[in-house]
Amino acid sequence: MNLLVLGANSDVAHAVSKKFAKEEKVNLYLASRNMEVLEKKAQDLQTRFGVNAKVLFFDAEDGQSRKDFYESLDPRPDGVILAFGYLGDQEKAQDSFEEAEKIINTNFTHAVAILEVIAKDFEKRGHGFIVGISSVAGERGRKSNYFYGAAKGALSIYLSGLRNRLSGRGINVITILPGFIDTKMTEGMDLPGALTASPDEVAEDIYVAFKKNKSIVYTKWFWKWVMAIIKSIPEPIFKRMSL
Ligand SMILES: NC(=O)c1ccc[n+]([C@@H]2O[C@H](COP(=O)([O-])OP(=O)(O)OC[C@H]3O[C@@H](n4cnc5c(N)ncnc54)[C@H](OP(=O)(O)O)[C@@H]3O)[C@@H](O)[C@H]2O)c1
């Protein structure tokens, strides 16, 4: 199996690459921007699991090269993990639309742009699976991160539609909804220990979702119920809460 990992330098992506390398002996296409870090990750995977790991420069923002990038993959992948993301700075985004735009584009627009290229190919071949890492932040807007939340919410809706489009062709689209994860994205934040997953835990959930052809997976599992409660809070109360 050939697995394309977009944003392969993400801590979660690396854990997912390890899991698939160990369990499925996949050939990996590791795509991201920082090539020095990516080379080290590829070396680690090759040494530990004896798999092929090819590194590729991929910047989701570069619209010009998106199609060429995908078409350069030979053989084409059997599955894709969409892992890149950008949390950004909410306050900065309120002050300057440039930051807001970067958050929206990285997490939504650019993700959709590359997934559309991949979806078309998978649809034509009648083969493949797509894992999209969204976030529970997309389930209800909060003042502390509503640009990021809005982009992830839009991504979740997009993935739902894509799943609906591709399921008839035997292609599964899996939406991953993590709560907090201990990664470089959340470095320096005071995360609640009991609610926080490690990248390896998230990777395990993603792998099980792939094996069982699941559609939507919260990770850790209890976020499904946490979010059900959060979503059920009436707006008159919710708008007075500091979240
Ligand atoms: N950490 C959390 O608490 C949490 C919670 C819910 C959802 N998520 C989501 O889970 C996914 C993985 O997160 P993580 O915590 O593992 O993140 P991370 O360690 O901070 O890694 C994010 C990666 O995204 C890549 N990236 C950003 N912009 C890119 C672009 N324009 N083109 C290509 N790559 C780009 C970066 O690659 P380079 O290093 O190569 O620049 C970076 O290594 C993300 O989608 C994130 O939004 C995270």
Coordinates of C-alpha atoms and ligand atoms in Angstrom, one line a residue:
M1 CA 0.0 0.0 0.0
N2 CA 1.2 3.5 -0.8
L3 CA 0.2 6.1 1.8
L4 CA 0.4 9.9 1.2
V5 CA 0.8 12.0 4.3
L6 CA 0.1 15.7 3.8
G7 CA 1.8 17.8 6.5
A8 CA 4.0 14.8 7.5
N9 CA 6.0 16.9 9.9
S10 CA 3.0 17.2 12.2
D11 CA 3.5 15.3 15.4
V12 CA 0.2 13.5 14.8
A13 CA 1.1 12.7 11.2
H14 CA 4.4 11.2 12.3
A15 CA 2.6 9.0 14.8
V16 CA 0.2 7.9 12.1
S17 CA 3.1 7.2 9.7
K18 CA 4.7 5.0 12.4
K19 CA 1.5 3.1 13.0
F20 CA 0.8 2.4 9.4
A21 CA 4.5 1.5 8.8
K22 CA 4.5 -0.9 11.7
E23 CA 1.1 -2.6 11.0
E24 CA 0.8 -2.4 7.2
K25 CA 4.4 -2.1 6.0
V26 CA 3.2 0.8 3.8
N27 CA 5.3 2.7 1.3
L28 CA 5.1 6.3 2.5
Y29 CA 5.0 9.6 0.7
L30 CA 5.9 12.1 3.3
A31 CA 4.9 15.6 2.2
S32 CA 5.6 18.8 4.1
R33 CA 7.5 22.1 3.9
N34 CA 10.5 21.7 6.3
M35 CA 12.7 19.2 4.4
E36 CA 15.4 18.9 7.0
V37 CA 13.0 17.7 9.7
L38 CA 11.1 15.6 7.1
E39 CA 14.4 13.8 6.1
K40 CA 15.0 12.9 9.8
K41 CA 11.5 11.5 10.2
A42 CA 11.8 9.4 7.0
Q43 CA 15.1 8.0 8.2
D44 CA 13.6 7.1 11.5
L45 CA 10.7 5.3 9.8
Q46 CA 12.9 3.5 7.4
T47 CA 15.3 2.3 10.1
R48 CA 12.7 1.2 12.6
F49 CA 10.2 -0.4 10.2
G50 CA 12.1 -1.2 7.1
V51 CA 9.6 0.6 4.9
N52 CA 10.2 3.0 2.0
A53 CA 9.7 6.6 2.9
K54 CA 10.0 9.2 0.2
V55 CA 10.2 12.8 1.2
L56 CA 8.4 15.5 -1.0
F57 CA 8.2 19.2 -0.7
F58 CA 4.6 20.3 -0.4
D59 CA 3.3 23.7 0.6
A60 CA -0.5 23.7 0.7
E61 CA -0.5 27.4 0.0
D62 CA 1.2 27.0 -3.4
G63 CA -1.8 26.6 -5.7
Q64 CA 0.3 26.5 -8.9
S65 CA 2.1 23.3 -8.0
R66 CA -0.8 21.4 -6.3
K67 CA -1.9 19.3 -9.3
D68 CA 1.7 18.8 -10.5
F69 CA 2.7 17.6 -7.1
Y70 CA 0.0 15.0 -7.0
E71 CA 0.6 13.9 -10.6
S72 CA 4.3 13.4 -9.9
L73 CA 3.4 10.6 -7.5
D74 CA 4.2 7.3 -9.2
P75 CA 2.6 5.0 -8.2
R76 CA -0.4 7.0 -7.1
P77 CA -1.3 6.6 -3.4
D78 CA -4.0 4.1 -2.1
G79 CA -4.7 6.4 0.8
V80 CA -4.1 9.9 2.1
I81 CA -3.8 11.4 5.6
L82 CA -4.6 15.1 5.6
A83 CA -2.7 16.3 8.7
F84 CA -1.5 19.8 8.0
G85 CA -3.1 22.6 10.0
Y86 CA -2.5 26.0 11.5
L87 CA -3.9 27.1 14.9
G88 CA -2.8 30.7 14.5
D89 CA -3.3 33.5 16.9
Q90 CA -7.0 34.5 17.5
E91 CA -6.2 38.0 18.9
K92 CA -3.9 38.7 16.0
A93 CA -6.5 37.5 13.6
Q94 CA -9.0 39.9 15.1
D95 CA -6.6 42.7 14.5
S96 CA -5.3 41.7 11.1
F97 CA -7.3 39.8 8.5
E98 CA -4.1 38.5 7.1
E99 CA -3.8 36.1 10.1
A100 CA -7.5 35.2 9.9
E101 CA -7.1 34.4 6.2
K102 CA -4.0 32.2 6.9
I103 CA -6.0 30.3 9.5
I104 CA -9.0 29.9 7.2
N105 CA -7.0 29.0 4.1
T106 CA -4.6 26.5 5.7
N107 CA -7.2 24.6 7.6
F108 CA -10.0 24.8 4.9
T109 CA -9.4 26.3 1.5
H110 CA -6.0 24.7 0.8
A111 CA -7.1 21.4 2.3
V112 CA -10.1 21.3 0.0
A113 CA -8.0 22.3 -3.0
I114 CA -5.6 19.3 -2.7
L115 CA -8.3 16.9 -1.6
E116 CA -10.4 17.7 -4.7
V117 CA -7.4 16.7 -6.9
I118 CA -7.0 13.5 -5.0
A119 CA -10.8 12.7 -4.9
K120 CA -11.0 13.0 -8.6
D121 CA -8.2 10.5 -9.1
F122 CA -9.6 8.1 -6.5
E123 CA -13.0 8.4 -8.0
K124 CA -11.7 7.6 -11.5
R125 CA -9.7 4.6 -10.1
G126 CA -12.6 3.4 -7.9
H127 CA -10.0 2.9 -5.2
G128 CA -8.6 4.7 -2.1
F129 CA -9.3 6.1 1.3
I130 CA -9.0 9.6 2.8
V131 CA -8.5 10.5 6.4
G132 CA -9.1 14.2 7.2
I133 CA -8.0 15.6 10.5
S134 CA -10.5 18.2 11.6
S135 CA -11.2 19.3 15.2
V136 CA -13.9 19.4 17.9
A137 CA -13.2 23.2 17.7
G138 CA -15.3 23.1 14.6
E139 CA -18.4 21.9 16.4
R140 CA -19.3 25.2 18.2
G141 CA -17.7 28.7 17.9
R142 CA -15.9 30.1 20.9
K143 CA -14.4 33.5 21.4
S144 CA -10.9 32.0 22.1
N145 CA -10.5 30.4 18.6
Y146 CA -13.4 31.0 16.3
F147 CA -11.4 31.5 13.1
Y148 CA -9.7 28.1 13.6
G149 CA -13.0 26.6 14.7
A150 CA -14.9 28.1 11.7
A151 CA -12.3 26.7 9.3
K152 CA -12.3 23.2 10.9
G153 CA -16.1 23.3 11.0
A154 CA -16.1 24.0 7.3
L155 CA -13.6 21.2 6.7
S156 CA -15.8 18.7 8.6
I157 CA -18.8 19.7 6.4
Y158 CA -16.7 19.3 3.3
L159 CA -15.5 15.9 4.4
S160 CA -19.1 14.8 5.1
G161 CA -20.1 15.8 1.5
L162 CA -17.0 14.1 0.0
R163 CA -17.8 10.9 1.9
N164 CA -21.3 11.1 0.5
R165 CA -20.0 11.6 -3.0
L166 CA -17.3 8.9 -2.9
S167 CA -18.9 6.1 -0.8
G168 CA -20.7 4.7 -3.9
R169 CA -17.3 4.2 -5.5
G170 CA -16.0 2.2 -2.5
I171 CA -13.9 5.1 -1.2
N172 CA -14.1 5.8 2.5
V173 CA -13.6 9.3 3.8
I174 CA -12.9 9.4 7.5
T175 CA -13.3 12.6 9.6
I176 CA -11.1 12.7 12.7
L177 CA -12.3 15.0 15.4
P178 CA -9.5 15.4 18.1
G179 CA -9.9 17.3 21.3
F180 CA -6.6 18.4 22.8
I181 CA -3.4 16.7 21.6
D182 CA 0.0 17.2 23.2
T183 CA 2.0 18.4 20.1
K184 CA 4.1 21.3 19.0
M185 CA 0.8 23.0 18.0
T186 CA -0.2 23.2 21.7
E187 CA 3.3 23.7 23.1
G188 CA 3.3 26.0 26.1
M189 CA -0.5 25.7 26.6
D190 CA -1.9 24.6 29.9
L191 CA -3.8 21.5 28.7
P192 CA -6.0 19.5 31.0
G193 CA -4.1 16.2 31.4
A194 CA -7.1 13.9 31.6
L195 CA -8.7 15.4 28.4
T196 CA -5.5 15.4 26.4
A197 CA -4.4 12.7 24.0
S198 CA -0.9 11.8 22.9
P199 CA -0.1 11.7 19.2
D200 CA 0.2 7.9 19.5
E201 CA -3.3 7.6 21.0
V202 CA -4.7 9.6 18.1
A203 CA -2.7 7.5 15.6
E204 CA -4.2 4.4 17.1
D205 CA -7.7 5.7 16.8
I206 CA -7.0 6.7 13.1
Y207 CA -5.7 3.2 12.4
V208 CA -8.7 1.5 13.9
A209 CA -11.0 3.8 12.0
F210 CA -9.2 2.8 8.8
K211 CA -9.4 -0.9 9.6
K212 CA -13.1 -0.7 10.5
N213 CA -14.1 1.7 7.7
K214 CA -15.5 4.2 10.2
S215 CA -16.9 7.6 9.1
I216 CA -16.5 10.0 12.0
V217 CA -14.2 9.4 15.0
Y218 CA -13.7 11.6 18.1
T219 CA -10.4 11.2 19.8
K220 CA -10.2 10.7 22.7
W221 CA -13.6 8.9 22.4
F222 CA -15.3 10.9 25.2
W223 CA -15.1 14.1 23.2
K224 CA -18.3 13.0 21.4
W225 CA -20.1 13.3 24.7
V226 CA -18.3 16.4 25.8
M227 CA -19.2 18.1 22.5
A228 CA -22.8 16.8 22.8
I229 CA -23.1 18.7 26.1
I230 CA -21.3 21.8 24.8
K231 CA -23.6 21.9 21.7
S232 CA -26.7 21.5 23.9
I233 CA -26.0 24.6 26.0
P234 CA -28.6 27.2 25.0
E235 CA -27.2 30.2 23.2
P236 CA -28.4 32.7 25.9
I237 CA -26.3 30.9 28.4
F238 CA -23.4 30.0 26.0
K239 CA -22.8 33.6 24.9
R240 CA -22.2 34.6 28.6
M241 CA -19.6 31.8 29.1
S242 CA -15.9 32.5 28.9
L243 CA -14.7 29.7 26.6
Ligands
LIG1 N1 -2.7 19.6 18.6 C1 -4.0 19.7 18.9 O1 -4.4 19.9 20.1 C2 -5.1 19.4 17.8 C3 -6.4 19.3 18.2 C4 -7.4 19.1 17.2 C5 -7.0 19.0 15.9 N2 -5.7 19.2 15.6 C6 -5.3 19.1 14.1 O2 -4.6 17.9 14.0 C7 -3.7 18.1 12.8 C8 -2.3 17.8 13.3 O3 -1.9 18.7 14.3 P1 -0.6 18.6 15.1 O4 -0.9 19.0 16.5 O5 0.1 17.3 14.9 O6 0.2 19.8 14.4 P2 1.7 20.2 14.4 O7 2.6 19.2 15.1 O8 1.8 21.6 14.8 O9 2.1 20.2 12.9 C9 1.3 20.9 11.9 C10 2.1 20.7 10.6 O10 1.4 21.3 9.6 C11 2.3 21.6 8.6 N3 1.8 22.7 7.8 C12 1.3 23.9 8.2 N4 1.0 24.7 7.1 C13 1.3 24.0 6.0 C14 1.3 24.2 4.6 N5 0.9 25.4 4.2 N6 1.7 23.3 3.8 C15 2.2 22.1 4.2 N7 2.3 21.8 5.6 C16 1.8 22.7 6.4 C17 3.6 22.0 9.2 O11 4.6 21.4 8.4 P3 6.1 22.0 8.3 O12 6.7 21.7 9.7 O13 6.8 21.1 7.3 O14 6.1 23.4 8.0 C18 3.5 21.4 10.6 O15 4.5 20.5 10.9 C19 -3.9 19.5 12.4 O16 -4.8 19.5 11.3 C20 -4.5 20.2 13.6 O17 -5.3 21.3 13.2 C21 -4.7 19.3 16.5

